mmCIF file of C-alpha atoms and ligand atoms in Angstrom:
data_model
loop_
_atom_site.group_PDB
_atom_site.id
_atom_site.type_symbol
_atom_site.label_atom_id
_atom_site.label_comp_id
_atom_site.label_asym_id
_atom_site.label_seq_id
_atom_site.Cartn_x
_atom_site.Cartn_y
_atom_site.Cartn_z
ATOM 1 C CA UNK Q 920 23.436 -11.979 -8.852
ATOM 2 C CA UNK Q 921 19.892 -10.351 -9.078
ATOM 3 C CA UNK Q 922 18.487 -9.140 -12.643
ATOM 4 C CA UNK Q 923 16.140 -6.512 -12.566
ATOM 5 C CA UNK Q 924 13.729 -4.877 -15.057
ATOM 6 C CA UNK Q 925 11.345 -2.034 -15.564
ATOM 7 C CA UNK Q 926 7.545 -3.419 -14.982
ATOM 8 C CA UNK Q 927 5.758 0.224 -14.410
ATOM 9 C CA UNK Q 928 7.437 3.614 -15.155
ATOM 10 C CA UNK Q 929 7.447 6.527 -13.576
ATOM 11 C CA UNK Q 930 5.372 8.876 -15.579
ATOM 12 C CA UNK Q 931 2.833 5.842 -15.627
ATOM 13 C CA UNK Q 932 3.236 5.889 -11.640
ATOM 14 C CA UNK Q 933 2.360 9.750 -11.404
ATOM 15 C CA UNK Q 934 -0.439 9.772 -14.426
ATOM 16 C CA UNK Q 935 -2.389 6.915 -12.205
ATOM 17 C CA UNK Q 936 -1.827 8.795 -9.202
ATOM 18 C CA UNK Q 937 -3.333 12.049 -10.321
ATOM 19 C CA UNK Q 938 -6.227 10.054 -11.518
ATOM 20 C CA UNK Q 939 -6.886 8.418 -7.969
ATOM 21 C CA UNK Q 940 -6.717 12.276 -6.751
ATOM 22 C CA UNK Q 941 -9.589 12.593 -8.553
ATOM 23 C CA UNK Q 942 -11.494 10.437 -7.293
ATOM 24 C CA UNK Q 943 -10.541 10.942 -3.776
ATOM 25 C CA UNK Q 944 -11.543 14.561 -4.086
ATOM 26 C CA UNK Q 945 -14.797 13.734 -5.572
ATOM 27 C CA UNK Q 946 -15.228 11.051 -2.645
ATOM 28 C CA UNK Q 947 -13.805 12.502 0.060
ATOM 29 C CA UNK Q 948 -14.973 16.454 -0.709
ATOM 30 C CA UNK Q 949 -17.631 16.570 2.584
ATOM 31 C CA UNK Q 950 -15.727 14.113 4.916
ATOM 32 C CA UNK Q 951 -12.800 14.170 7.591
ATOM 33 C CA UNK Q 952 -10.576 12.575 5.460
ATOM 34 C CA UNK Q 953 -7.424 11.022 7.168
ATOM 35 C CA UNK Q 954 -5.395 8.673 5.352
ATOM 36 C CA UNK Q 955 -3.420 6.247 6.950
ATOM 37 C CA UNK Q 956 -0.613 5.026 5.110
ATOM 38 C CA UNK Q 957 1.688 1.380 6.209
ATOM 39 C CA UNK Q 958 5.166 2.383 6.459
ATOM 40 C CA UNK Q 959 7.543 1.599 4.817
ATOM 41 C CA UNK Q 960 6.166 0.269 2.007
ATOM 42 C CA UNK Q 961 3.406 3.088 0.982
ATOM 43 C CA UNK Q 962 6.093 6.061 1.789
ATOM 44 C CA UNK Q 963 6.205 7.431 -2.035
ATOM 45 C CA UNK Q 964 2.829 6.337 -3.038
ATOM 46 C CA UNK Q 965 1.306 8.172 -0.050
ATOM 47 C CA UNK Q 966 4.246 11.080 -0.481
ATOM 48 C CA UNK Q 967 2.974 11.446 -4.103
ATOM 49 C CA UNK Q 968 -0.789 11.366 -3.583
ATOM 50 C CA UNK Q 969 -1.527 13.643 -1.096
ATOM 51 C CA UNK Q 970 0.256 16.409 -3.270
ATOM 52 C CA UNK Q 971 -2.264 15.335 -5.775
ATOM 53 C CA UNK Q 972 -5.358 15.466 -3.689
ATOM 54 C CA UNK Q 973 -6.764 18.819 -2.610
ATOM 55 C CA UNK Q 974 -9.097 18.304 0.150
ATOM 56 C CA UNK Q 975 -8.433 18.665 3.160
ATOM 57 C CA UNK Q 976 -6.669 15.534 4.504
ATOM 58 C CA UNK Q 977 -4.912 14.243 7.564
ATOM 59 C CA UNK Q 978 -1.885 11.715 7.107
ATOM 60 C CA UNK Q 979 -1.327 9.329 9.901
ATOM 61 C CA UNK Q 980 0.754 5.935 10.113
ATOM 62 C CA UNK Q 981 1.308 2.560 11.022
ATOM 63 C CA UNK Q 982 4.283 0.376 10.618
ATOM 64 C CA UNK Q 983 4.021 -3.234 9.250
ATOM 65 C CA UNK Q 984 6.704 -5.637 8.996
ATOM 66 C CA UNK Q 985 6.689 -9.258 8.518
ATOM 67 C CA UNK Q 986 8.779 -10.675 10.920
ATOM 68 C CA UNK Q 987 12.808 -9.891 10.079
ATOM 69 C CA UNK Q 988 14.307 -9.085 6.979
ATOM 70 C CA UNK Q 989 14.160 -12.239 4.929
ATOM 71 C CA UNK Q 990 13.662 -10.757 1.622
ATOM 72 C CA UNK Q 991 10.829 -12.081 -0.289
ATOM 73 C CA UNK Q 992 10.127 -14.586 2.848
ATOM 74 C CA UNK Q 993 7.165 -13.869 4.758
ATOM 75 C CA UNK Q 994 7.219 -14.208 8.927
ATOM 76 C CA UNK Q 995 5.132 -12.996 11.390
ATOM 77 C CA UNK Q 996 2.990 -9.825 11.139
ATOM 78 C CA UNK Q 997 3.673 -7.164 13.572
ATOM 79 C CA UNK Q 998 1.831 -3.504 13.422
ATOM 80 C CA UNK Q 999 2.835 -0.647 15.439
ATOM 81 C CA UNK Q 1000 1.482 2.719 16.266
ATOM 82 C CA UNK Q 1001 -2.212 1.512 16.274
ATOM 83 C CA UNK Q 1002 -2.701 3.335 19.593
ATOM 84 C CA UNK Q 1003 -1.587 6.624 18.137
ATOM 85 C CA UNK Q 1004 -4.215 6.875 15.789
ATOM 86 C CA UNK Q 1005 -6.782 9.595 16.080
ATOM 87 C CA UNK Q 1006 -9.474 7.654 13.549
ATOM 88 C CA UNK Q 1007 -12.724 7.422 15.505
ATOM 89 C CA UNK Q 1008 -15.708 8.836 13.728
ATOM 90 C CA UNK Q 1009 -13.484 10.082 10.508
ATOM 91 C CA UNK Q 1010 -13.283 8.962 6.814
ATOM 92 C CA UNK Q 1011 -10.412 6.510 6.823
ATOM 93 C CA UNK Q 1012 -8.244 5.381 3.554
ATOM 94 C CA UNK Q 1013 -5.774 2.988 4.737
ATOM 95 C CA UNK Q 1014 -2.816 3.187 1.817
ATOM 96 C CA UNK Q 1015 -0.381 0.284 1.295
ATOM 97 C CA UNK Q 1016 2.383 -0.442 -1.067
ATOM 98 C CA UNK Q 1017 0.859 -3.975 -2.501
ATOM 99 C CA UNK Q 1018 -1.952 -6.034 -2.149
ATOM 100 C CA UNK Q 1019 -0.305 -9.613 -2.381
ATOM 101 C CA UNK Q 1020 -1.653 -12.423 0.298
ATOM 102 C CA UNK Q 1021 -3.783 -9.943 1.478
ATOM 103 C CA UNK Q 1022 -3.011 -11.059 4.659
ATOM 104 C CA UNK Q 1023 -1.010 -7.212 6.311
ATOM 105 C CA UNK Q 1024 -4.195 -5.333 4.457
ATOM 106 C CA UNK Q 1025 -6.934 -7.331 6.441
ATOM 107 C CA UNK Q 1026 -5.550 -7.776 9.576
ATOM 108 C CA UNK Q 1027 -5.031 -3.753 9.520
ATOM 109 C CA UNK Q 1028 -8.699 -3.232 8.523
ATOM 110 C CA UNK Q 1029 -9.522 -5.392 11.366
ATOM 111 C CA UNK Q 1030 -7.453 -3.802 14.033
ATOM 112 C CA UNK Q 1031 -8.518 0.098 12.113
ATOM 113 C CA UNK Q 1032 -12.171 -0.648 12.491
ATOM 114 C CA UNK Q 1033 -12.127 -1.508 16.453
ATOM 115 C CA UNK Q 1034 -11.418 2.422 16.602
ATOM 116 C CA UNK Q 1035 -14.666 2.774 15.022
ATOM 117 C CA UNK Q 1036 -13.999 5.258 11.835
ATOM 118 C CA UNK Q 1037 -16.802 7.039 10.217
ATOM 119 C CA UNK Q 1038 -15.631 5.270 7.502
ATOM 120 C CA UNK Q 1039 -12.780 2.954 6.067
ATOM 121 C CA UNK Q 1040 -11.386 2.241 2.418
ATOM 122 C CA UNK Q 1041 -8.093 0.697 1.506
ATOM 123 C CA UNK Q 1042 -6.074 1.518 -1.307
ATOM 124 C CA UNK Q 1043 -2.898 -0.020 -2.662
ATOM 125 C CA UNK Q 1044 -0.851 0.819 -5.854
ATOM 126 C CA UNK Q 1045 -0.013 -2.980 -6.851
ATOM 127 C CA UNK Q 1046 -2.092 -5.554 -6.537
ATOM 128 C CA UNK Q 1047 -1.877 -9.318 -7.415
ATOM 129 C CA UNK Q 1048 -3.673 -11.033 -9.836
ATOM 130 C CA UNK Q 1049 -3.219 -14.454 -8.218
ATOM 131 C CA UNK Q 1050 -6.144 -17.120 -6.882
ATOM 132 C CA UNK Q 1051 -6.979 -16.237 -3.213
ATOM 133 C CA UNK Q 1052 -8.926 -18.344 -0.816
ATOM 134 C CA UNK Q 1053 -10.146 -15.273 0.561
ATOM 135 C CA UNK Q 1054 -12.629 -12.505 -0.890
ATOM 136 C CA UNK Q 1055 -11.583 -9.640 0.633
ATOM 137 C CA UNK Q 1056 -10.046 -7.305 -1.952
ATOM 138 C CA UNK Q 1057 -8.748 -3.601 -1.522
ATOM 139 C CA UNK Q 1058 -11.348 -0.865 -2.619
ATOM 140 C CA UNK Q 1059 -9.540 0.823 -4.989
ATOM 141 C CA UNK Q 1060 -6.167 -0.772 -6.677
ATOM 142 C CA UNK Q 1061 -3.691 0.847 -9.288
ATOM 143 C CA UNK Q 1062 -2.068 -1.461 -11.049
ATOM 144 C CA UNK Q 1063 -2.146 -5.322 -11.559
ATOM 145 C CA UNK Q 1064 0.586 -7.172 -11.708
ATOM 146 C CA UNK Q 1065 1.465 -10.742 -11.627
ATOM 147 C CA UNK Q 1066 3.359 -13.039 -9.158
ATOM 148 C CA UNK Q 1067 6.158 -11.708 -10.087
ATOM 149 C CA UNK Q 1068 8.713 -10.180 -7.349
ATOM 150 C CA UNK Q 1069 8.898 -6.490 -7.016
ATOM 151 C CA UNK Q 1070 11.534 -3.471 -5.902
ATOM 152 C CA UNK Q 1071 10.982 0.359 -6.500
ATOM 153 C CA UNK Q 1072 8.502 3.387 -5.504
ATOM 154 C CA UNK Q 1073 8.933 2.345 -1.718
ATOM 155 C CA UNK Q 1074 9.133 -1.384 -2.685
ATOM 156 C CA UNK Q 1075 12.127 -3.272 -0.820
ATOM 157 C CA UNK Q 1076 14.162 -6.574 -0.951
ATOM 158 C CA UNK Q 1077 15.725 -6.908 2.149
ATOM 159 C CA UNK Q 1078 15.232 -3.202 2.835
ATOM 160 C CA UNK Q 1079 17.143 -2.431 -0.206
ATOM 161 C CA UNK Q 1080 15.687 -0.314 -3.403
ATOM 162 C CA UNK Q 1081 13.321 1.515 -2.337
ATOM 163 C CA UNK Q 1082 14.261 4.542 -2.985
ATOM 164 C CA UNK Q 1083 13.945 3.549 -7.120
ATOM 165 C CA UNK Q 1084 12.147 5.797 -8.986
ATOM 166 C CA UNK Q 1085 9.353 3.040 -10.621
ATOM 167 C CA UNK Q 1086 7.946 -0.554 -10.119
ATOM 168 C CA UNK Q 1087 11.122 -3.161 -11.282
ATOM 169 C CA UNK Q 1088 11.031 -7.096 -11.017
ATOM 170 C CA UNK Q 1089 13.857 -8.404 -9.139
ATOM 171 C CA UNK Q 1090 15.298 -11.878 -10.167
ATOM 172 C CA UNK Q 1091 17.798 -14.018 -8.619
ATOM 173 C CA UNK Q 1092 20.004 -15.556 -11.267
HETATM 174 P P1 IMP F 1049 0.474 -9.528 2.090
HETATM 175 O O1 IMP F 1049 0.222 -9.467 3.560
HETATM 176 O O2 IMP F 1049 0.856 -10.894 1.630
HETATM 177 O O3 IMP F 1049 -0.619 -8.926 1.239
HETATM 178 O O4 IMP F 1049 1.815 -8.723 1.849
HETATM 179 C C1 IMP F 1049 1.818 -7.374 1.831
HETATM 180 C C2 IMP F 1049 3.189 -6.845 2.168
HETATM 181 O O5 IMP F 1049 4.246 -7.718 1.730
HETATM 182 C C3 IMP F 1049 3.362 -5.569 1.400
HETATM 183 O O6 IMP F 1049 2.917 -4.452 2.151
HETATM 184 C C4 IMP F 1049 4.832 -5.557 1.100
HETATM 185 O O7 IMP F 1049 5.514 -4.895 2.132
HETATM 186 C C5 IMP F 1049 5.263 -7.000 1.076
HETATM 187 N N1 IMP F 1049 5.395 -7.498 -0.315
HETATM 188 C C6 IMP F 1049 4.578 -8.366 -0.956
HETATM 189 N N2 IMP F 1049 4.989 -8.584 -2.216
HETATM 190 C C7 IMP F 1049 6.101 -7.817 -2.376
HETATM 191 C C8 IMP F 1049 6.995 -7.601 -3.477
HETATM 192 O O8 IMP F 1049 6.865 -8.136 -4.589
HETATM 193 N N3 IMP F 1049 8.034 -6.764 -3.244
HETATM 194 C C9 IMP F 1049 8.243 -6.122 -2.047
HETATM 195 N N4 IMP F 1049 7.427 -6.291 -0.996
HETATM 196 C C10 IMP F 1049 6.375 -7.131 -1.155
HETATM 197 MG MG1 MG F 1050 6.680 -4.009 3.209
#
Protein backbone atom coordinates (compact mmCIF):
# COMPACT_ATOMS: atom_id res chain seq x y z
CA UNK A 1 0.00 0.00 0.00
CA UNK A 2 1.29 3.61 -0.74
CA UNK A 3 -0.21 6.72 1.32
CA UNK A 4 -0.13 9.84 -0.32
CA UNK A 5 -0.68 13.50 0.67
CA UNK A 6 -0.99 16.99 -0.65
CA UNK A 7 2.60 18.88 -0.12
CA UNK A 8 1.97 21.92 -2.80
CA UNK A 9 -1.45 22.75 -4.39
CA UNK A 10 -2.36 23.65 -7.45
CA UNK A 11 -3.31 27.25 -7.30
CA UNK A 12 0.08 27.57 -5.28
CA UNK A 13 1.73 25.71 -8.43
CA UNK A 14 0.21 28.31 -11.01
CA UNK A 15 0.57 31.63 -8.59
CA UNK A 16 4.58 30.70 -8.47
CA UNK A 17 4.59 30.08 -12.00
CA UNK A 18 3.17 33.37 -13.12
CA UNK A 19 5.64 34.97 -10.86
CA UNK A 20 8.74 33.19 -12.58
CA UNK A 21 7.01 34.62 -15.95
CA UNK A 22 7.85 37.66 -14.66
CA UNK A 23 10.95 37.45 -14.23
CA UNK A 24 11.74 35.61 -17.31
CA UNK A 25 10.18 38.39 -19.31
CA UNK A 26 12.08 40.99 -17.54
CA UNK A 27 15.32 38.74 -18.12
CA UNK A 28 14.87 37.36 -21.18
CA UNK A 29 13.00 40.63 -23.03
CA UNK A 30 16.29 41.38 -25.58
CA UNK A 31 17.58 37.73 -25.92
CA UNK A 32 16.91 34.50 -28.12
CA UNK A 33 15.32 32.83 -25.53
CA UNK A 34 14.96 28.97 -25.98
CA UNK A 35 14.09 26.93 -23.15
CA UNK A 36 14.95 23.53 -22.93
CA UNK A 37 12.91 21.50 -20.82
CA UNK A 38 14.01 17.42 -19.46
CA UNK A 39 11.27 15.23 -20.38
CA UNK A 40 9.35 13.69 -18.68
CA UNK A 41 9.65 15.13 -15.62
CA UNK A 42 9.36 19.10 -16.51
CA UNK A 43 6.28 18.33 -19.08
CA UNK A 44 3.56 20.49 -16.96
CA UNK A 45 5.92 22.84 -15.40
CA UNK A 46 7.33 23.77 -18.83
CA UNK A 47 3.51 23.27 -20.40
CA UNK A 48 2.38 25.85 -17.77
CA UNK A 49 5.16 28.43 -18.02
CA UNK A 50 5.55 29.20 -21.36
CA UNK A 51 1.74 30.18 -21.45
CA UNK A 52 2.80 32.50 -18.76
CA UNK A 53 5.78 34.07 -20.37
CA UNK A 54 5.31 36.47 -23.27
CA UNK A 55 8.48 36.85 -25.03
CA UNK A 56 9.30 35.35 -27.62
CA UNK A 57 10.59 31.84 -26.75
CA UNK A 58 11.65 28.63 -28.38
CA UNK A 59 10.88 25.20 -26.53
CA UNK A 60 13.24 22.41 -27.22
CA UNK A 61 13.92 18.97 -25.32
CA UNK A 62 15.93 16.42 -23.93
CA UNK A 63 15.02 13.19 -22.34
CA UNK A 64 16.60 12.02 -19.00
CA UNK A 65 16.08 8.84 -17.38
CA UNK A 66 17.93 7.13 -14.74
CA UNK A 67 18.53 3.86 -15.78
CA UNK A 68 15.02 1.58 -15.74
CA UNK A 69 12.06 2.11 -13.87
CA UNK A 70 12.97 1.37 -10.29
CA UNK A 71 10.84 3.83 -8.63
CA UNK A 72 12.54 6.02 -6.23
CA UNK A 73 15.96 3.98 -7.08
CA UNK A 74 18.43 5.83 -8.93
CA UNK A 75 20.62 3.95 -11.97
CA UNK A 76 22.50 5.18 -14.58
CA UNK A 77 21.97 8.57 -16.31
CA UNK A 78 21.18 8.49 -19.90
CA UNK A 79 20.23 11.87 -22.02
CA UNK A 80 18.91 11.82 -25.41
CA UNK A 81 18.27 14.29 -28.12
CA UNK A 82 21.40 16.42 -27.26
CA UNK A 83 22.30 16.44 -30.98
CA UNK A 84 18.97 17.91 -31.94
CA UNK A 85 19.42 20.95 -30.19
CA UNK A 86 19.69 24.20 -32.04
CA UNK A 87 21.35 26.20 -28.78
CA UNK A 88 24.58 27.74 -30.06
CA UNK A 89 24.87 31.43 -29.47
CA UNK A 90 21.13 31.70 -27.81
CA UNK A 91 19.84 32.42 -24.24
CA UNK A 92 19.35 28.97 -22.79
CA UNK A 93 16.98 28.04 -19.60
CA UNK A 94 17.30 24.45 -19.10
CA UNK A 95 13.81 23.49 -17.04
CA UNK A 96 13.62 20.34 -14.88
CA UNK A 97 11.06 18.82 -12.67
CA UNK A 98 13.39 18.66 -9.29
CA UNK A 99 16.60 19.55 -8.20
CA UNK A 100 17.45 16.51 -5.82
CA UNK A 101 21.25 14.98 -6.11
CA UNK A 102 21.81 17.42 -8.52
CA UNK A 103 23.49 14.99 -10.32
CA UNK A 104 20.77 14.86 -14.07
CA UNK A 105 20.89 18.98 -13.71
CA UNK A 106 24.81 19.20 -13.92
CA UNK A 107 25.67 16.68 -16.13
CA UNK A 108 23.00 18.44 -18.62
CA UNK A 109 24.63 21.86 -18.06
CA UNK A 110 27.80 20.21 -18.90
CA UNK A 111 26.82 18.44 -22.03
CA UNK A 112 24.35 22.06 -22.95
CA UNK A 113 27.37 24.26 -22.67
CA UNK A 114 29.76 22.20 -25.22
CA UNK A 115 27.12 23.69 -27.82
CA UNK A 116 28.29 26.94 -26.71
CA UNK A 117 24.87 29.01 -25.81
CA UNK A 118 24.92 32.70 -25.58
CA UNK A 119 23.84 31.96 -22.39
CA UNK A 120 22.59 29.17 -19.91
CA UNK A 121 20.30 29.19 -16.66
CA UNK A 122 18.57 26.26 -15.08
CA UNK A 123 15.40 26.30 -13.46
CA UNK A 124 13.53 23.64 -11.54
CA UNK A 125 10.14 23.81 -9.64
CA UNK A 126 11.28 21.57 -6.51
CA UNK A 127 14.28 21.65 -5.08
CA UNK A 128 15.87 19.85 -2.04
CA UNK A 129 16.86 21.25 0.97
CA UNK A 130 19.31 18.46 1.85
CA UNK A 131 23.42 18.72 2.56
CA UNK A 132 25.25 18.36 -0.82
CA UNK A 133 28.90 17.76 -1.31
CA UNK A 134 28.62 19.75 -4.27
CA UNK A 135 27.96 23.65 -4.80
CA UNK A 136 26.37 23.77 -7.82
CA UNK A 137 22.76 24.88 -7.31
CA UNK A 138 19.99 25.69 -10.01
CA UNK A 139 19.61 29.52 -10.79
CA UNK A 140 16.29 29.99 -10.06
CA UNK A 141 14.16 27.29 -7.84
CA UNK A 142 10.33 27.32 -6.90
CA UNK A 143 9.73 25.58 -4.13
CA UNK A 144 11.74 23.80 -1.31
CA UNK A 145 10.93 20.83 -0.11
CA UNK A 146 12.43 18.25 2.03
CA UNK A 147 13.70 14.64 1.50
CA UNK A 148 10.64 13.61 1.30
CA UNK A 149 9.41 11.41 -1.86
CA UNK A 150 7.34 13.09 -4.44
CA UNK A 151 4.41 12.26 -7.28
CA UNK A 152 2.29 14.94 -9.20
CA UNK A 153 2.67 18.00 -11.80
CA UNK A 154 4.83 15.63 -14.10
CA UNK A 155 6.36 13.89 -11.02
CA UNK A 156 6.38 9.91 -11.38
CA UNK A 157 6.86 6.69 -9.27
CA UNK A 158 7.53 4.11 -11.52
CA UNK A 159 6.06 6.16 -14.36
CA UNK A 160 2.88 6.34 -12.53
CA UNK A 161 1.08 9.82 -11.32
CA UNK A 162 2.11 12.14 -13.23
CA UNK A 163 -0.56 13.29 -14.65
CA UNK A 164 -1.80 14.64 -10.80
CA UNK A 165 -2.81 17.92 -10.70
CA UNK A 166 -0.18 19.21 -7.62
CA UNK A 167 3.05 18.17 -5.72
CA UNK A 168 1.89 14.87 -3.27
CA UNK A 169 4.33 12.75 -1.01
CA UNK A 170 4.13 9.20 -1.73
CA UNK A 171 4.67 6.69 1.20
CA UNK A 172 5.00 3.07 1.26
CA UNK A 173 3.14 1.65 4.22
P1 LIG B 1 19.06 14.20 -9.38
O1 LIG B 1 19.91 13.84 -10.55
O2 LIG B 1 19.37 13.38 -8.18
O3 LIG B 1 19.02 15.68 -9.06
O4 LIG B 1 17.60 13.71 -9.73
C1 LIG B 1 16.82 14.43 -10.57
C2 LIG B 1 15.77 13.55 -11.20
O5 LIG B 1 15.36 12.47 -10.34
C3 LIG B 1 14.55 14.39 -11.41
O6 LIG B 1 14.57 15.02 -12.68
C4 LIG B 1 13.43 13.42 -11.22
O7 LIG B 1 13.10 12.84 -12.46
C5 LIG B 1 13.96 12.34 -10.31
N1 LIG B 1 13.48 12.53 -8.92
C6 LIG B 1 14.21 12.94 -7.86
N2 LIG B 1 13.45 13.02 -6.75
C7 LIG B 1 12.20 12.65 -7.14
C8 LIG B 1 10.95 12.53 -6.44
O8 LIG B 1 10.80 12.78 -5.24
N3 LIG B 1 9.90 12.10 -7.18
C9 LIG B 1 9.97 11.80 -8.52
N4 LIG B 1 11.12 11.91 -9.21
C10 LIG B 1 12.22 12.32 -8.53
MG1 LIG C 1 12.35 12.01 -13.89
Amino acid sequence: MVKVKPLIGKEQIASKISEIAAEIDRDYADLDLVIVMVLKGAICFAADLIRQVTVPCDLQTVQCSSYGAKGAERGELTILGLDALEISGRDVLLVDDIFDSGHTLFALQEALKKKEPNSLKTLVLLSRKIPRRSDFRPDRSGFSIGSEFVIGYGLDYKERFRGLPGIFTLEEE
